[in-house]
Short mmCIF file of C-alpha atoms in Angstrom, two decimals:
data_model
loop_
_atom_site.label_atom_id
_atom_site.label_comp_id
_atom_site.label_asym_id
_atom_site.label_seq_id
_atom_site.Cartn_x
_atom_site.Cartn_y
_atom_site.Cartn_z
CA ALA A 7 120.75 87.12 27.70
CA GLN A 8 118.27 85.51 25.38
CA THR A 9 116.23 87.60 22.99
CA VAL A 10 113.26 86.81 20.79
CA THR A 11 112.40 88.80 17.69
CA GLN A 12 109.19 88.82 15.70
CA SER A 13 109.77 90.99 12.67
CA GLN A 14 106.16 91.12 11.46
CA PRO A 15 104.06 93.47 13.62
CA GLU A 16 100.96 92.65 11.58
CA MET A 17 99.86 89.95 9.17
CA SER A 18 96.63 89.25 7.41
CA VAL A 19 95.30 86.21 5.59
CA GLN A 20 92.16 85.17 3.81
CA GLU A 21 89.95 82.72 5.61
CA ALA A 22 90.85 79.11 4.71
CA GLU A 23 94.31 80.13 3.48
CA THR A 24 97.66 79.37 5.09
CA VAL A 25 99.80 81.93 6.89
CA THR A 26 103.28 81.75 8.40
CA LEU A 27 104.42 83.88 11.30
CA SER A 28 108.15 84.39 11.76
CA CYS A 29 110.23 84.25 14.92
CA THR A 30 113.96 84.31 15.46
CA TYR A 31 115.81 84.06 18.73
CA ASP A 32 119.28 84.44 20.09
CA THR A 33 120.80 82.15 22.69
CA SER A 34 124.07 80.48 23.53
CA GLU A 35 122.29 77.53 25.12
CA SER A 36 121.86 74.22 23.37
CA ASP A 37 118.83 72.99 25.28
CA TYR A 38 115.70 75.08 25.53
CA TYR A 39 112.00 75.26 24.74
CA LEU A 40 110.15 77.43 22.27
CA PHE A 41 106.50 78.34 22.40
CA TRP A 42 103.82 80.09 20.44
CA TYR A 43 101.09 81.76 22.49
CA LYS A 44 97.86 83.22 21.14
CA GLN A 45 96.29 86.25 22.79
CA PRO A 46 92.74 86.89 21.51
CA PRO A 47 91.04 90.22 22.15
CA SER A 48 89.88 88.92 25.56
CA ARG A 49 93.62 89.07 26.39
CA GLN A 50 94.10 85.65 28.00
CA MET A 51 97.20 84.08 26.51
CA ILE A 52 96.72 80.52 25.36
CA LEU A 53 99.50 78.08 24.55
CA VAL A 54 99.28 77.07 20.89
CA ILE A 55 102.30 74.86 20.45
CA ARG A 56 105.58 73.92 22.09
CA GLN A 57 108.89 72.69 20.68
CA GLU A 58 111.75 71.11 22.58
CA ALA A 59 115.10 72.10 21.07
CA TYR A 60 116.51 68.59 21.36
CA LYS A 61 113.76 67.22 19.13
CA GLN A 62 114.45 67.39 15.42
CA GLN A 63 110.84 66.72 14.50
CA ASN A 64 108.69 69.80 14.12
CA ALA A 65 105.77 70.02 16.53
CA THR A 66 102.23 69.99 15.16
CA GLU A 67 98.86 70.60 16.79
CA ASN A 68 95.98 70.13 14.38
CA ARG A 69 96.10 73.14 11.98
CA PHE A 70 99.16 74.61 13.70
CA SER A 71 102.69 73.51 12.93
CA VAL A 72 106.15 74.92 13.36
CA ASN A 73 109.26 75.06 11.25
CA PHE A 74 112.09 74.80 13.75
CA GLN A 75 115.52 75.54 12.32
CA LYS A 76 117.94 75.23 15.23
CA ALA A 77 121.07 76.26 13.38
CA ALA A 78 119.37 79.35 12.01
CA LYS A 79 117.64 80.01 15.37
CA SER A 80 114.34 80.30 13.61
CA PHE A 81 110.94 79.12 14.83
CA SER A 82 108.06 79.98 12.52
CA LEU A 83 104.40 79.13 13.04
CA LYS A 84 102.25 77.93 10.17
CA ILE A 85 98.48 78.13 10.46
CA SER A 86 96.65 76.09 7.85
CA ASP A 87 93.03 76.56 6.83
CA SER A 88 92.83 79.85 8.74
CA GLN A 89 89.62 80.47 10.63
CA LEU A 90 88.06 83.69 11.90
CA GLY A 91 88.75 82.50 15.45
CA ASP A 92 92.47 82.50 14.73
CA ALA A 93 92.49 86.30 14.75
CA ALA A 94 94.68 87.31 17.67
CA MET A 95 98.05 88.54 18.77
CA TYR A 96 100.63 85.77 18.49
CA PHE A 97 103.68 85.71 20.71
CA CYS A 98 106.77 83.62 20.25
CA ALA A 99 108.54 82.76 23.52
CA TYR A 100 111.74 81.11 24.68
CA ARG A 101 112.49 79.28 27.89
CA SER A 102 115.80 77.86 29.02
CA ALA A 103 115.86 74.16 29.86
CA GLN A 104 118.30 74.84 32.70
CA GLY A 105 117.23 76.56 35.87
CA ALA A 106 115.48 79.69 34.66
CA GLN A 107 111.74 79.18 34.25
CA LYS A 108 110.93 82.58 32.86
CA LEU A 109 109.51 82.98 29.40
CA VAL A 110 111.22 85.51 27.15
CA PHE A 111 108.69 86.91 24.69
CA GLY A 112 108.90 88.47 21.27
CA GLN A 113 107.07 91.66 20.39
CA GLY A 114 104.08 89.85 18.98
CA THR A 115 102.40 89.65 15.58
CA ARG A 116 98.81 90.75 15.16
CA LEU A 117 97.03 88.35 12.82
CA THR A 118 93.89 89.43 11.01
CA ILE A 119 91.68 86.93 9.20
CA ASN A 120 89.77 88.35 6.24
CA PRO A 121 86.44 86.64 5.53
CA GLU B 2 88.46 73.27 32.05
CA PRO B 3 90.25 74.93 34.99
CA GLU B 4 91.57 78.44 34.38
CA VAL B 5 93.75 80.98 36.10
CA THR B 6 91.65 83.90 37.29
CA GLN B 7 92.71 87.41 38.20
CA THR B 8 91.00 90.22 40.07
CA PRO B 9 90.32 93.02 39.54
CA SER B 10 90.23 93.23 35.77
CA HIS B 11 91.06 96.93 35.96
CA GLN B 12 92.61 98.86 38.86
CA VAL B 13 93.04 102.60 38.93
CA THR B 14 95.24 104.10 41.61
CA GLN B 15 97.03 107.29 42.52
CA MET B 16 100.80 107.51 42.31
CA GLY B 17 102.38 106.53 45.61
CA GLN B 18 99.52 104.26 46.66
CA GLU B 19 99.86 100.57 47.38
CA VAL B 20 98.07 98.06 45.18
CA ILE B 21 97.53 94.35 45.50
CA LEU B 22 96.77 92.33 42.41
CA ARG B 23 95.17 88.97 43.03
CA CYS B 24 95.42 85.72 41.17
CA VAL B 25 93.85 82.32 41.74
CA PRO B 26 96.06 79.75 40.02
CA ILE B 27 94.78 76.40 38.83
CA SER B 28 94.24 74.37 41.99
CA ASN B 29 96.90 71.66 41.81
CA HIS B 30 99.59 73.83 40.26
CA LEU B 31 102.90 74.33 42.03
CA TYR B 32 104.69 77.00 39.99
CA PHE B 33 103.50 80.59 39.88
CA TYR B 34 104.56 83.61 37.88
CA TRP B 35 103.87 87.28 37.32
CA TYR B 36 104.51 89.07 34.05
CA ARG B 37 103.66 92.53 32.87
CA GLN B 38 103.04 94.17 29.52
CA ILE B 39 103.37 97.89 29.18
CA LEU B 40 101.13 99.13 26.38
CA GLY B 41 102.80 98.53 23.02
CA GLN B 42 105.75 96.68 24.51
CA LYS B 43 106.81 93.09 25.07
CA VAL B 44 105.48 90.90 27.82
CA GLU B 45 108.15 90.98 30.53
CA PHE B 46 108.87 88.48 33.27
CA LEU B 47 108.68 89.78 36.83
CA VAL B 48 108.96 86.85 39.23
CA SER B 49 108.53 83.12 39.66
CA PHE B 50 107.47 81.42 42.88
CA TYR B 51 107.76 77.81 43.97
CA ASN B 52 107.61 76.02 47.28
CA ASN B 53 106.61 79.23 49.05
CA GLU B 54 109.57 81.22 47.94
CA ILE B 55 110.77 83.29 45.02
CA SER B 56 112.76 81.13 42.64
CA GLU B 57 113.68 83.84 40.16
CA LYS B 58 113.07 87.54 39.71
CA SER B 59 113.88 90.12 37.09
CA GLU B 60 115.56 93.50 37.45
CA ILE B 61 112.12 95.08 37.31
CA PHE B 62 111.11 93.27 40.50
CA ASP B 63 112.74 95.64 42.96
CA ASP B 64 111.98 96.33 46.62
CA GLN B 65 108.69 97.97 45.68
CA PHE B 66 107.32 94.61 44.60
CA SER B 67 106.46 91.58 46.68
CA VAL B 68 104.57 88.34 46.15
CA GLU B 69 102.71 86.13 48.53
CA ARG B 70 100.68 82.98 48.57
CA PRO B 71 98.78 83.71 51.76
CA ASP B 72 96.26 80.90 51.94
CA GLY B 73 97.28 78.16 49.53
CA SER B 74 94.91 79.30 46.82
CA ASN B 75 95.58 82.97 46.11
CA PHE B 76 98.81 84.36 44.68
CA THR B 77 99.22 88.10 45.09
CA LEU B 78 101.49 90.78 43.70
CA LYS B 79 101.89 93.87 45.84
CA ILE B 80 103.34 97.14 44.64
CA ARG B 81 104.10 99.26 47.69
CA SER B 82 104.30 102.73 46.20
CA THR B 83 103.10 102.86 42.64
CA LYS B 84 104.79 104.96 39.99
CA LEU B 85 103.39 106.20 36.70
CA GLU B 86 105.62 103.71 34.88
CA ASP B 87 103.97 100.81 36.71
CA SER B 88 100.92 101.28 34.50
CA ALA B 89 100.66 98.05 32.56
CA MET B 90 98.75 94.83 32.10
CA TYR B 91 99.81 92.34 34.76
CA PHE B 92 99.50 88.65 33.98
CA CYS B 93 99.59 85.80 36.44
CA ALA B 94 100.52 82.31 35.27
CA SER B 95 100.70 78.91 36.92
CA GLY B 96 101.97 75.47 36.03
CA LEU B 97 101.93 71.97 37.45
CA SER B 98 105.53 71.59 36.37
CA TYR B 99 108.18 74.10 35.39
CA ASN B 100 107.50 73.01 31.84
CA GLU B 101 104.19 74.76 31.39
CA GLN B 102 102.63 78.11 32.11
CA PHE B 103 98.91 78.82 31.90
CA PHE B 104 98.07 82.48 31.88
CA GLY B 105 95.25 84.42 33.46
CA PRO B 106 93.30 87.18 31.67
CA GLY B 107 95.35 89.96 33.25
CA THR B 108 94.74 93.01 35.41
CA ARG B 109 95.08 96.40 33.81
CA LEU B 110 96.76 98.74 36.28
CA THR B 111 96.46 102.46 35.64
CA VAL B 112 98.52 104.78 37.83
CA LEU B 113 97.44 108.42 37.76
#
């Protein structure tokens, strides 16, 4: 079974600085998807970024980018120019590319932005 | 922008009672999911639903749980006889393809 681990329960960063959230996963599959979801205090999870395992290029979405290291099974999220609105719980998630549609989530990292 | 909605936002029930959690997925979506998050724990997959049938379910989703899409717009999760350990945040999600999942705001279920 696949597992996702986020080893940082909490992180904080100064506004306008850059922060990196870590995620590692375990799988025997070669084709899969990885996601970062943001869950603000209102508790609705929002998709931040998605990475297909077959793509070598790291995904980017504006200030959000990932560092996908397939061999190391690592998928970190970098937030540049942090803004107060980035404060949230961030979840890393895995989904198989074959059959199973379920998302397997990590424990989450609570990100605080200091003004 | 269309959103997944869930009602109620908070449900309190007595142990042994039946509860129905309601979700309205985004209107043209075809894939539907329920997840739950016990306080302080990971978000866990419960069930996925496509083409009017369950496509996958977890070990948590036992005979006490059922899902239904009764009218083409709502997607419900029923727990027949609630237990204390069913207390959690329940999230509905939907997607136009199996490649995406948009989450609702959740229903907090408290079993007393």
